[in-house]
mmCIF file of the C-alpha atoms, coordinates in Angstrom:
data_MODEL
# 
_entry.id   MODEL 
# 
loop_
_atom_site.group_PDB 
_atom_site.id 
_atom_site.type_symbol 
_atom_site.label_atom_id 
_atom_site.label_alt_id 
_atom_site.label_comp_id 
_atom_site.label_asym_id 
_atom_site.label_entity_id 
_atom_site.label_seq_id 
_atom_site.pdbx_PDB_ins_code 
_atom_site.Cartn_x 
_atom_site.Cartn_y 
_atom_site.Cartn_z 
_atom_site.occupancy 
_atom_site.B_iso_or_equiv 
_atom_site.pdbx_formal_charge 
_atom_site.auth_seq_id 
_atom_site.auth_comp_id 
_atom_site.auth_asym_id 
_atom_site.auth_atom_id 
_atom_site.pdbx_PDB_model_num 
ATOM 1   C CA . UNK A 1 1   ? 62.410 -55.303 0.671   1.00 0.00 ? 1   UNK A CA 1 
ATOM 2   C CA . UNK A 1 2   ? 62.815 -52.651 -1.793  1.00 0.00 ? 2   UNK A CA 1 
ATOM 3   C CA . UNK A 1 3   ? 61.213 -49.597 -2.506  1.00 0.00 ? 3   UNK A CA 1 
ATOM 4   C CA . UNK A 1 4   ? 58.646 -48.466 -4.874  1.00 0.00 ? 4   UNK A CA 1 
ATOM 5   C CA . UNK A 1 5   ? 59.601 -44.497 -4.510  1.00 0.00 ? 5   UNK A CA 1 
ATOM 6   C CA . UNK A 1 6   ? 61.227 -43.184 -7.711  1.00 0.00 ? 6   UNK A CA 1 
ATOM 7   C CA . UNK A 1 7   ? 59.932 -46.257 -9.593  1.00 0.00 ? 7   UNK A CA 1 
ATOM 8   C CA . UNK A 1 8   ? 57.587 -44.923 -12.669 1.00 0.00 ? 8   UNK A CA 1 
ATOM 9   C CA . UNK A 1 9   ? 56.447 -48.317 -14.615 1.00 0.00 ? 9   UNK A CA 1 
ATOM 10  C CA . UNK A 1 10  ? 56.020 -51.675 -13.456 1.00 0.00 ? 10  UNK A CA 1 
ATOM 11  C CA . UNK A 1 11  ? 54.312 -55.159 -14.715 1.00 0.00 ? 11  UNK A CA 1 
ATOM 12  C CA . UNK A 1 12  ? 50.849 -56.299 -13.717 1.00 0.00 ? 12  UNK A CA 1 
ATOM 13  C CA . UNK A 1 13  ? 51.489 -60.114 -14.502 1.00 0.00 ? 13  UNK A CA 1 
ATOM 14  C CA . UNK A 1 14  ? 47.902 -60.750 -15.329 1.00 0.00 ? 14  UNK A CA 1 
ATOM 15  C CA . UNK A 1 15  ? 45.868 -61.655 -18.580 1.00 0.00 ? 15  UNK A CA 1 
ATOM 16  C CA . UNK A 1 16  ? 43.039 -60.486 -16.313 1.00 0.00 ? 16  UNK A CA 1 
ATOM 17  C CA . UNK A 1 17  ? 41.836 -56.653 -17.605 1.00 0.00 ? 17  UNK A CA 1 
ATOM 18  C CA . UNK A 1 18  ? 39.447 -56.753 -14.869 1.00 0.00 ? 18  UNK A CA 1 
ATOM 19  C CA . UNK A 1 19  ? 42.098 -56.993 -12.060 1.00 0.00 ? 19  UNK A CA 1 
ATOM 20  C CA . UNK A 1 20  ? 44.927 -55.085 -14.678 1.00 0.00 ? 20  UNK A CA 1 
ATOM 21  C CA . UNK A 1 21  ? 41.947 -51.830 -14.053 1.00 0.00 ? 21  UNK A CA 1 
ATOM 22  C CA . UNK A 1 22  ? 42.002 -52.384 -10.520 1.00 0.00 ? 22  UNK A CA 1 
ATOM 23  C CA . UNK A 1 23  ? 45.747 -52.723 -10.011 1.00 0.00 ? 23  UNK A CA 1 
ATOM 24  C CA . UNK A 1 24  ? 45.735 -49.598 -12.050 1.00 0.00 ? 24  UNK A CA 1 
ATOM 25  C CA . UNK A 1 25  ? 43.236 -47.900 -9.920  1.00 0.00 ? 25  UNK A CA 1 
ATOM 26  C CA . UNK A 1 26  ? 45.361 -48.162 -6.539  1.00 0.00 ? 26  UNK A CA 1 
ATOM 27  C CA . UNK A 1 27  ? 48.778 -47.206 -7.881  1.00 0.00 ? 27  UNK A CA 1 
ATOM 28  C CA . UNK A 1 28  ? 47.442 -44.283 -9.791  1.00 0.00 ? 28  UNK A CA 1 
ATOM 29  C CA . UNK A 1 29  ? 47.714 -42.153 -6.538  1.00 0.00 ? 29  UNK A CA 1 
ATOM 30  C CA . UNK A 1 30  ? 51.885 -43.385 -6.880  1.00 0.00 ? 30  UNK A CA 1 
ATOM 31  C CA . UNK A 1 31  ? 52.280 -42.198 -10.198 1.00 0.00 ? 31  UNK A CA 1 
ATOM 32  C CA . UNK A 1 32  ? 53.664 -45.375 -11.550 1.00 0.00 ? 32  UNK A CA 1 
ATOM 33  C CA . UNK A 1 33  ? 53.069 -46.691 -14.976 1.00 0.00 ? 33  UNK A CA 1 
ATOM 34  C CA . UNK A 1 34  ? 50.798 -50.150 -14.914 1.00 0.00 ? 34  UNK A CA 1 
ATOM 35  C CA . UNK A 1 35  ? 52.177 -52.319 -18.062 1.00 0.00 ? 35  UNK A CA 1 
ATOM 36  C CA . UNK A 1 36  ? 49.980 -55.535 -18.321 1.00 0.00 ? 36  UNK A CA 1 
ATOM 37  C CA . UNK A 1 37  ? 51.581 -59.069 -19.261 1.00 0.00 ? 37  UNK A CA 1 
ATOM 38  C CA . UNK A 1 38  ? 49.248 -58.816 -22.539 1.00 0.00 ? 38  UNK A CA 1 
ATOM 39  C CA . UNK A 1 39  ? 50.806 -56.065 -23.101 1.00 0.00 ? 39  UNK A CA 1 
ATOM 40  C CA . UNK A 1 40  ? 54.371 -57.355 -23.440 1.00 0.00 ? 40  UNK A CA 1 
ATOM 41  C CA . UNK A 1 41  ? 53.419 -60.569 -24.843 1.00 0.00 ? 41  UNK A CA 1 
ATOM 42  C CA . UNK A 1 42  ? 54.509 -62.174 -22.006 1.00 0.00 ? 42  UNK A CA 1 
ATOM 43  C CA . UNK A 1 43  ? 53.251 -66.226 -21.127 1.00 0.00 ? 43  UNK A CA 1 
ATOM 44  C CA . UNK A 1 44  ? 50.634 -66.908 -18.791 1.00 0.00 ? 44  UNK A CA 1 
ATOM 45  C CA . UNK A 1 45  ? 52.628 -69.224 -16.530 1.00 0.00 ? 45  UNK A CA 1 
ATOM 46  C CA . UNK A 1 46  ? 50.656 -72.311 -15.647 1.00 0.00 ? 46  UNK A CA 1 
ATOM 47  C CA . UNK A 1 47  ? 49.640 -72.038 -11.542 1.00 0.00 ? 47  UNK A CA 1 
ATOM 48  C CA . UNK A 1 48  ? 50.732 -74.978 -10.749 1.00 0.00 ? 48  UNK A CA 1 
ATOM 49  C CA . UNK A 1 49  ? 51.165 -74.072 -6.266  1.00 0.00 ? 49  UNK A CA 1 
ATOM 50  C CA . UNK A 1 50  ? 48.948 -75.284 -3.970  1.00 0.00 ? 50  UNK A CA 1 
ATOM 51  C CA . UNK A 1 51  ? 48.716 -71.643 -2.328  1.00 0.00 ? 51  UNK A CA 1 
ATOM 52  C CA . UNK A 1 52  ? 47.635 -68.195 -3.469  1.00 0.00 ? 52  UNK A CA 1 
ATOM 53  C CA . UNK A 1 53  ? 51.115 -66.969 -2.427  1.00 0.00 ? 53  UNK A CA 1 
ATOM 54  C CA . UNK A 1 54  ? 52.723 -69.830 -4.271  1.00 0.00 ? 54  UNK A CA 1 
ATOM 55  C CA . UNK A 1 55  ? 51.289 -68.833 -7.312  1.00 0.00 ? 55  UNK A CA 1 
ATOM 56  C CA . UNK A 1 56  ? 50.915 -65.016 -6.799  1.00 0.00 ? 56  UNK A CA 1 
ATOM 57  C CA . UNK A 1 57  ? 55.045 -65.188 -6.793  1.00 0.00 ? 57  UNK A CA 1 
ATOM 58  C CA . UNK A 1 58  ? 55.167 -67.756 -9.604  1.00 0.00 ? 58  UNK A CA 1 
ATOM 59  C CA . UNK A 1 59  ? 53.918 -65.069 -12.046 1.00 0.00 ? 59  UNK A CA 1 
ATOM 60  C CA . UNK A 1 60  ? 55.268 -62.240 -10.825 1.00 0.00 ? 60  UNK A CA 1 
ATOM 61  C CA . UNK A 1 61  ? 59.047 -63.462 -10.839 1.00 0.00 ? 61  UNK A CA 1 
ATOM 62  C CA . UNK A 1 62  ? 58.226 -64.921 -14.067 1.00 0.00 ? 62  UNK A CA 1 
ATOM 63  C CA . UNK A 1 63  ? 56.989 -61.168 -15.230 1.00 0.00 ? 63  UNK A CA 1 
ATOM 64  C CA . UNK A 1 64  ? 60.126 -59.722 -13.346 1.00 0.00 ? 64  UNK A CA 1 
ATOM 65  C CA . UNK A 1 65  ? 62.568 -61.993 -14.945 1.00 0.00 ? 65  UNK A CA 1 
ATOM 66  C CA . UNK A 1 66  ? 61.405 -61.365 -18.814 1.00 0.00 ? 66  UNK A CA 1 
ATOM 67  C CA . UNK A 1 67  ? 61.070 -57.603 -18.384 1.00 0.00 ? 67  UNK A CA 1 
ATOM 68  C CA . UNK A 1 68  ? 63.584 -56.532 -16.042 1.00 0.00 ? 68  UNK A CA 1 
ATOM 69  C CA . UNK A 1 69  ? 61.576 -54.364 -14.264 1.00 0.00 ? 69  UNK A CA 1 
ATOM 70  C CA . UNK A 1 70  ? 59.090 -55.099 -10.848 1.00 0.00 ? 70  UNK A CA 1 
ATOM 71  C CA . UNK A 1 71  ? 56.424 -56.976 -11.321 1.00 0.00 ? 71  UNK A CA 1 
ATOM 72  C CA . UNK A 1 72  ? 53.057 -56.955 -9.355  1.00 0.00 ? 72  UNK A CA 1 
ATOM 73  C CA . UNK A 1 73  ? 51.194 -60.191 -9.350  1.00 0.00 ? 73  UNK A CA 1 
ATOM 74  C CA . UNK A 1 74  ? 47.599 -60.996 -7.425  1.00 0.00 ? 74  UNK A CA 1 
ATOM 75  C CA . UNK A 1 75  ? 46.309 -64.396 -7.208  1.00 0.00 ? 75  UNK A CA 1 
ATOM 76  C CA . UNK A 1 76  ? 43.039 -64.596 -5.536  1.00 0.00 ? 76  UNK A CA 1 
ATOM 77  C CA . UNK A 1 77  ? 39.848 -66.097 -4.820  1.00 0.00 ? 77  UNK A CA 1 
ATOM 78  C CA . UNK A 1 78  ? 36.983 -67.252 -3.363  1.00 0.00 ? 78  UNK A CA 1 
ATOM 79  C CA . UNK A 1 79  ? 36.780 -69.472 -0.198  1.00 0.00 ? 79  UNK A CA 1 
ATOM 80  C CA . UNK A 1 80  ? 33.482 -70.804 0.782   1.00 0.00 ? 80  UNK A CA 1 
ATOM 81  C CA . UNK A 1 81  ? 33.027 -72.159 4.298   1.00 0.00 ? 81  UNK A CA 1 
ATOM 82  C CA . UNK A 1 82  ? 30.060 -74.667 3.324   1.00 0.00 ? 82  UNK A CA 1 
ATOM 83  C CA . UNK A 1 83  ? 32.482 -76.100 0.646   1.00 0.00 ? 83  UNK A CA 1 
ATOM 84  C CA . UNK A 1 84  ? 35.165 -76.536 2.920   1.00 0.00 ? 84  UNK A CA 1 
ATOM 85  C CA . UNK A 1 85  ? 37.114 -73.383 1.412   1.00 0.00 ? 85  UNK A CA 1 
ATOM 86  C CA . UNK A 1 86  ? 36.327 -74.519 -1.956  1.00 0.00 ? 86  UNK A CA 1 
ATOM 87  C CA . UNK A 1 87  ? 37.014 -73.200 -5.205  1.00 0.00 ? 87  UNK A CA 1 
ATOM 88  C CA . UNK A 1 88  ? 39.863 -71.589 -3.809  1.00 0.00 ? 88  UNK A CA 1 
ATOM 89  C CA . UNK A 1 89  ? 42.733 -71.698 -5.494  1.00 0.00 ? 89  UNK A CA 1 
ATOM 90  C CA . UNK A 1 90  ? 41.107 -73.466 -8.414  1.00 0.00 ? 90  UNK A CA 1 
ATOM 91  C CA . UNK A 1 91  ? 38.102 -70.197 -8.697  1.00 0.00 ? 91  UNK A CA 1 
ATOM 92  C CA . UNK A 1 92  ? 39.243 -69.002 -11.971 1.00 0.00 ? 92  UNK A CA 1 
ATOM 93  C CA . UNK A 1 93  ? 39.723 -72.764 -13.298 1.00 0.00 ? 93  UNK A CA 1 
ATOM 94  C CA . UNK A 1 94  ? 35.761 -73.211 -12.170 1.00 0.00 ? 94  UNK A CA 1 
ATOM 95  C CA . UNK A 1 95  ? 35.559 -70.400 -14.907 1.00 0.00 ? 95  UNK A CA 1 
ATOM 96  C CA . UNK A 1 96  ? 36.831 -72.684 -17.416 1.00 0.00 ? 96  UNK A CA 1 
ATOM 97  C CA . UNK A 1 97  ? 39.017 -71.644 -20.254 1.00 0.00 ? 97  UNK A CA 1 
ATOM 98  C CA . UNK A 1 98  ? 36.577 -68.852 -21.333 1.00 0.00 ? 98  UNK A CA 1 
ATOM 99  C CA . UNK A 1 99  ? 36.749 -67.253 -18.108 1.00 0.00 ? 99  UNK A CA 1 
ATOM 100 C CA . UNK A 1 100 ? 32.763 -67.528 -17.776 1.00 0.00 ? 100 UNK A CA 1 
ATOM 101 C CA . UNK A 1 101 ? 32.002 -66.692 -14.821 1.00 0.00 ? 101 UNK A CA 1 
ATOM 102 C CA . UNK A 1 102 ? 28.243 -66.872 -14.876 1.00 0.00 ? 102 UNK A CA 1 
ATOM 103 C CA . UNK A 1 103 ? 29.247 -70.810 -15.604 1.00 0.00 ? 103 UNK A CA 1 
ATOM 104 C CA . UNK A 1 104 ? 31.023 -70.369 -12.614 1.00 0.00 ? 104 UNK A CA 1 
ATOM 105 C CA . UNK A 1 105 ? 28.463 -69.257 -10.210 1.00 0.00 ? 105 UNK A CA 1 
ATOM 106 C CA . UNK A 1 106 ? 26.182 -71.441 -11.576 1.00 0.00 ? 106 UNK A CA 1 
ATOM 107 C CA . UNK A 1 107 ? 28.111 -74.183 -10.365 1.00 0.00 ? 107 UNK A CA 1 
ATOM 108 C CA . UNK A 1 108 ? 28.750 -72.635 -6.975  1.00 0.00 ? 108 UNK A CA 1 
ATOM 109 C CA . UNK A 1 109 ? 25.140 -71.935 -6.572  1.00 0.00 ? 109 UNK A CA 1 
ATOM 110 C CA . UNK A 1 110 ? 24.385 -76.207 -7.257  1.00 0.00 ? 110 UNK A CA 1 
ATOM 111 C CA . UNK A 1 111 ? 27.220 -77.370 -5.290  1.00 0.00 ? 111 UNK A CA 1 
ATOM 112 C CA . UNK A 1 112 ? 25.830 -74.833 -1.982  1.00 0.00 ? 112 UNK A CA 1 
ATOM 113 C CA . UNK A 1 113 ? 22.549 -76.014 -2.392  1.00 0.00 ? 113 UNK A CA 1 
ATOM 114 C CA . UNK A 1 114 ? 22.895 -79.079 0.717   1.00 0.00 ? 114 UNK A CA 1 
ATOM 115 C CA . UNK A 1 115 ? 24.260 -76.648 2.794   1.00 0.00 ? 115 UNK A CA 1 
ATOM 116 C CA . UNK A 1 116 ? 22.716 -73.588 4.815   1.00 0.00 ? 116 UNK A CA 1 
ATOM 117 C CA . UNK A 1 117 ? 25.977 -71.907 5.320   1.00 0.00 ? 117 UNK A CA 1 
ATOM 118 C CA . UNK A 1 118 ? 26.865 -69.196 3.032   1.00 0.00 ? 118 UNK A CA 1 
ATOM 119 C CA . UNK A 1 119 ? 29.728 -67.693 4.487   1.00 0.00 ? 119 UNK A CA 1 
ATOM 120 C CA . UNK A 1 120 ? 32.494 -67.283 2.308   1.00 0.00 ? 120 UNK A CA 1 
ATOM 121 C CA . UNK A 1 121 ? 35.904 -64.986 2.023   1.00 0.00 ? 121 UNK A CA 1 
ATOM 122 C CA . UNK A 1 122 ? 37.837 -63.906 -0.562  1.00 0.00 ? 122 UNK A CA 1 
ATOM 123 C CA . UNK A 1 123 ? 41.241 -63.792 -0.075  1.00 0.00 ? 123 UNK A CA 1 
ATOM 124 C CA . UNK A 1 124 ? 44.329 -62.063 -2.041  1.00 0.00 ? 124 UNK A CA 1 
ATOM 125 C CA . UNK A 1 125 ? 47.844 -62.744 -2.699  1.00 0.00 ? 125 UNK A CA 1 
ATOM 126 C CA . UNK A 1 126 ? 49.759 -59.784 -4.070  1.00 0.00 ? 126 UNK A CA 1 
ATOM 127 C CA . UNK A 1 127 ? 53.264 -60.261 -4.653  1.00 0.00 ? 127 UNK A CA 1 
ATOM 128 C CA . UNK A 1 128 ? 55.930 -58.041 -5.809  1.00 0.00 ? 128 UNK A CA 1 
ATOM 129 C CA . UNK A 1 129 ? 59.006 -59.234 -7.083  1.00 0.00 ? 129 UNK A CA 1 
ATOM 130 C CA . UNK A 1 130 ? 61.972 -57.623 -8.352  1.00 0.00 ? 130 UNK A CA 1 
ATOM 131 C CA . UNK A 1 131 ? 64.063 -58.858 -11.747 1.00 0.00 ? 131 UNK A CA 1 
ATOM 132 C CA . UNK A 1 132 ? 66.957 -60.103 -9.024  1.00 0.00 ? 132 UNK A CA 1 
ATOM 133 C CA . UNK A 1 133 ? 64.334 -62.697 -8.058  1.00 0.00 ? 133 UNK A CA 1 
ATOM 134 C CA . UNK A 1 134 ? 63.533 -61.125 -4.834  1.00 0.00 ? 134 UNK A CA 1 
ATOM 135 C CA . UNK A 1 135 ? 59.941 -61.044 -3.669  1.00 0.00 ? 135 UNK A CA 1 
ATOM 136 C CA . UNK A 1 136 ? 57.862 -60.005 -0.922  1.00 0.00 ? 136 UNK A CA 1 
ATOM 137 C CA . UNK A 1 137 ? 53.738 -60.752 -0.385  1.00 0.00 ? 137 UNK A CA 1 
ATOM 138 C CA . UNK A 1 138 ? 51.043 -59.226 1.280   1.00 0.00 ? 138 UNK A CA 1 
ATOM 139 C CA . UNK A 1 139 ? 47.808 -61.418 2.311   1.00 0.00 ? 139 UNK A CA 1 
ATOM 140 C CA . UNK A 1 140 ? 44.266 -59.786 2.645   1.00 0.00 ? 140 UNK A CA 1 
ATOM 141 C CA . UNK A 1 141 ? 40.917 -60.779 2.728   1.00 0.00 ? 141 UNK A CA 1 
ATOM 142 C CA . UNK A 1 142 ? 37.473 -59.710 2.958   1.00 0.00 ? 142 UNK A CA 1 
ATOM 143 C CA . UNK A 1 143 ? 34.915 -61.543 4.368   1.00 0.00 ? 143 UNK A CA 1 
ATOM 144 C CA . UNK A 1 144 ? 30.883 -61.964 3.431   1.00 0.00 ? 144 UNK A CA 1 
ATOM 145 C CA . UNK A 1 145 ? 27.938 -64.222 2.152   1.00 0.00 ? 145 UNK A CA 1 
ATOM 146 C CA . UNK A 1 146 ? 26.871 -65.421 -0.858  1.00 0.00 ? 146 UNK A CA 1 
ATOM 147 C CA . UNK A 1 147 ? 24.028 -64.250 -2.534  1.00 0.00 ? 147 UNK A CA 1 
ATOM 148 C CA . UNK A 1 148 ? 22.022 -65.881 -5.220  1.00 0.00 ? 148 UNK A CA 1 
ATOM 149 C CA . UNK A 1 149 ? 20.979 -64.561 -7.951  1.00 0.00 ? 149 UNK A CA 1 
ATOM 150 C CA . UNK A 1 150 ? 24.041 -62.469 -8.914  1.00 0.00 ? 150 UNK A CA 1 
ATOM 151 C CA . UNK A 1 151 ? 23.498 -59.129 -8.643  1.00 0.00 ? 151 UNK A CA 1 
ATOM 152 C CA . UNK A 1 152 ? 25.061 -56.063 -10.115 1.00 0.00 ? 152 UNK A CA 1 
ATOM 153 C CA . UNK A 1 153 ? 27.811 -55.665 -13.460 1.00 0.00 ? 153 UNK A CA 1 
ATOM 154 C CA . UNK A 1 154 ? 30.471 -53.836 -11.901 1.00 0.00 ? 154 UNK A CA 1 
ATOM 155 C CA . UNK A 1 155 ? 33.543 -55.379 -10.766 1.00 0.00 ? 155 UNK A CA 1 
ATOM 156 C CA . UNK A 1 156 ? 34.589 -58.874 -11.884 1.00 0.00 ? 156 UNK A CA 1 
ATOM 157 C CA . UNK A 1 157 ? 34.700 -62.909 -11.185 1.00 0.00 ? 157 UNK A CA 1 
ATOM 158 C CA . UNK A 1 158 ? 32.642 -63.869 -8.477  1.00 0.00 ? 158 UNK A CA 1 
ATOM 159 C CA . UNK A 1 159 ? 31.731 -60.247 -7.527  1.00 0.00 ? 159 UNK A CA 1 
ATOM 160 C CA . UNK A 1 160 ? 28.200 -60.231 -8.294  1.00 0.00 ? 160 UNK A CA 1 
ATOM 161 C CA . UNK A 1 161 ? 27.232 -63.200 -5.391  1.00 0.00 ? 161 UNK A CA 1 
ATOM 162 C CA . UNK A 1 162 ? 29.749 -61.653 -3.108  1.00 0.00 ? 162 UNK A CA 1 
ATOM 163 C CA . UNK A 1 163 ? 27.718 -59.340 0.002   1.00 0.00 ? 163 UNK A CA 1 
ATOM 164 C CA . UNK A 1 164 ? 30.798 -58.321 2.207   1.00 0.00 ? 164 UNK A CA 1 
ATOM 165 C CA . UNK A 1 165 ? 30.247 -58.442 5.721   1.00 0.00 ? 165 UNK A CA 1 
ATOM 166 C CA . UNK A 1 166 ? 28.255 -54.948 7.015   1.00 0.00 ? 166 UNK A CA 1 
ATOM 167 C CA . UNK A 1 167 ? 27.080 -53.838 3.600   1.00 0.00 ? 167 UNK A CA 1 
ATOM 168 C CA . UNK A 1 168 ? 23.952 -54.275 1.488   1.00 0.00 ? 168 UNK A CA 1 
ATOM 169 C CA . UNK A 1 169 ? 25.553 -54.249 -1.858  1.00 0.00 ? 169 UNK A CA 1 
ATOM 170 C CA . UNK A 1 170 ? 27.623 -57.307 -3.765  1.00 0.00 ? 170 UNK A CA 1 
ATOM 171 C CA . UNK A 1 171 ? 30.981 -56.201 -4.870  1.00 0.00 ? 171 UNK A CA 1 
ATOM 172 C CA . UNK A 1 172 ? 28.868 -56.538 -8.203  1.00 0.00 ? 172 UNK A CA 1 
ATOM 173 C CA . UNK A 1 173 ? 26.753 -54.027 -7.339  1.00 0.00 ? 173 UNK A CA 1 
ATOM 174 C CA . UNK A 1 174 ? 29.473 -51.243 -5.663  1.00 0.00 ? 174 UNK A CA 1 
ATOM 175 C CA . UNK A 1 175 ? 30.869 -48.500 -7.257  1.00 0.00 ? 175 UNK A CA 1 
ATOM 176 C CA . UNK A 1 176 ? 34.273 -49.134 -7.653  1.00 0.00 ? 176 UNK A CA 1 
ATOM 177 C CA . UNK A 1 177 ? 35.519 -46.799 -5.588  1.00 0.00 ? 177 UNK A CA 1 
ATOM 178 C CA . UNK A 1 178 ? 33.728 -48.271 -2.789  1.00 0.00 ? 178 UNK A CA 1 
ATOM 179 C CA . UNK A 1 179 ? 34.430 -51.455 -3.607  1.00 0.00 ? 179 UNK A CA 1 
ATOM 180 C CA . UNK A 1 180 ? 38.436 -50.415 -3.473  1.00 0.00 ? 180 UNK A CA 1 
ATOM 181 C CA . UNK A 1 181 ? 38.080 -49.125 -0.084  1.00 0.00 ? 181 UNK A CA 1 
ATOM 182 C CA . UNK A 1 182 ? 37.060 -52.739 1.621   1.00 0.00 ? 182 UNK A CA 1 
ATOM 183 C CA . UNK A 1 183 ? 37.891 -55.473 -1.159  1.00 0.00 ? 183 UNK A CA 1 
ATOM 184 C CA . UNK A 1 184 ? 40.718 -58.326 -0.179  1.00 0.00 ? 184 UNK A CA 1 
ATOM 185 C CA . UNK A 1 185 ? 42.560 -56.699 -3.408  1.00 0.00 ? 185 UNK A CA 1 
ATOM 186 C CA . UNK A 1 186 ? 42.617 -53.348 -1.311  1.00 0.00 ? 186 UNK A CA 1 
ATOM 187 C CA . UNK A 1 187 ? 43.897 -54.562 2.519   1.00 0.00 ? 187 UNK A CA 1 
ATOM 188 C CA . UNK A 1 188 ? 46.915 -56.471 0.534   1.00 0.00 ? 188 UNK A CA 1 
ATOM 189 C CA . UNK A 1 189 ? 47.575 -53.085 -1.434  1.00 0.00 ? 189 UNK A CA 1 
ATOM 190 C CA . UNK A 1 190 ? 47.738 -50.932 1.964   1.00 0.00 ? 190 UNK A CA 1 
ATOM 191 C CA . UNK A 1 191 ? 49.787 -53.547 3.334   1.00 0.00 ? 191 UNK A CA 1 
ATOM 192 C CA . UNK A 1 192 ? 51.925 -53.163 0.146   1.00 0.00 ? 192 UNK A CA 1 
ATOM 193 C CA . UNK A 1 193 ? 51.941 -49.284 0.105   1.00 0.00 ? 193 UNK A CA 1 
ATOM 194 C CA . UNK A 1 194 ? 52.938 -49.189 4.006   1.00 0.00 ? 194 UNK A CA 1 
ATOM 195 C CA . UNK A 1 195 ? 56.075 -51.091 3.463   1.00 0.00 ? 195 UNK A CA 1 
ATOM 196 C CA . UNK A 1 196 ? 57.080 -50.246 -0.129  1.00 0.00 ? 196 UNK A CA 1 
ATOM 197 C CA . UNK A 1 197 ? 56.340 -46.335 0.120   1.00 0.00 ? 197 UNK A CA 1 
ATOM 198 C CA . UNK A 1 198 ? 57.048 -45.661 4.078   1.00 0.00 ? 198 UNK A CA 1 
ATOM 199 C CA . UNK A 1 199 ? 59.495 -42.903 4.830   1.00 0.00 ? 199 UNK A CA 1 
# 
């Protein structure tokens, strides 16, 4: 896999400012440049795999390709035990095309209501791929409960019914900076940083 050292700018393949901020936010510390898709006009490829990795490397070879430089691309969501791992994959689609998300939890919150188990994970695919087509992924998740009503602003998507395992604040509620040192986002960006900035 290649490296990231000497590398100054590279593409966050997302339309999604909130997780554009938060890719921004954890490569800061690398000095490297975070150009959004939006940015460059580039397409929102459709996500049409049947795995966050699938798609997480669909967009960012697609981003990779068009700009000739690497290209950093998260797909992620939220798996909910009682729903059999449901919305997974399809969590920003529960958004619908205006990406509202308190639609979304609404319907999570009617769908949970015959079951008592509230477990859920969230789980994130960040994939880096180079303009040669070569890619490499790193999984993490982050584990918790859901919590109804939402609670707290900060953060994005599902964030405000999230309560990760061991805390009493949703990821809504968390300063970022907390929330970066235990979100799903943040174990696939140390994996990431271990392998793409090791000596």
């Amino acid at each position: 896999m290649g490296s990231l050292r000497g590398v100054t700018k590279l593409v966050a393949a997302s339309h999604n400012a909130g997780k554009v901020r938060e890719i921004e936010d954890l490569l800061r510390p690398h000095r490297i440049t975070v150009i959004s898709a939006a940015e460059l006009g580039l397409d929102e490829p459709e996500e049409t795999a049947a795995t966050f990795t699938g798609n997480a490397e669909l967009k960012a070879r697609a981003a990779a390709a068009v700009s000739g430089m690497p290209a950093l691309a998260d797909d992620s969501g939220l798996c909910v035990a009682g729903l059999d791992g449901q919305p997974g994959v399809y969590s920003a689609r529960w958004a619908g095309p205006e990406k509202d998300f308190r639609k979304a939890m609404a319907v999570l919150e009617d769908r949970i209501q015959n079951t008592e188990d509230r477990r859920a994970h969230f789980v994130c695919a960040l994939s880096l791929c180079w303009p040669d087509g070569q890619c490499e992924t790193f999984l993490g998740e982050a584990h918790g409960l859901l919590v109804f009503p939402p609670r707290g602003s900060k953060g994005f998507g599902y964030d405000p019914i999230f309560l990760p395992d061991g805390h009493d604040m949703t990821f809504g509620e968390m300063d970022p900076v907390a929330k970066h040192a235990i979100s799903h986002r943040a174990v696939a960006f140390k994996k990431l940083i271990d392998a793409c900035f090791a000596d």
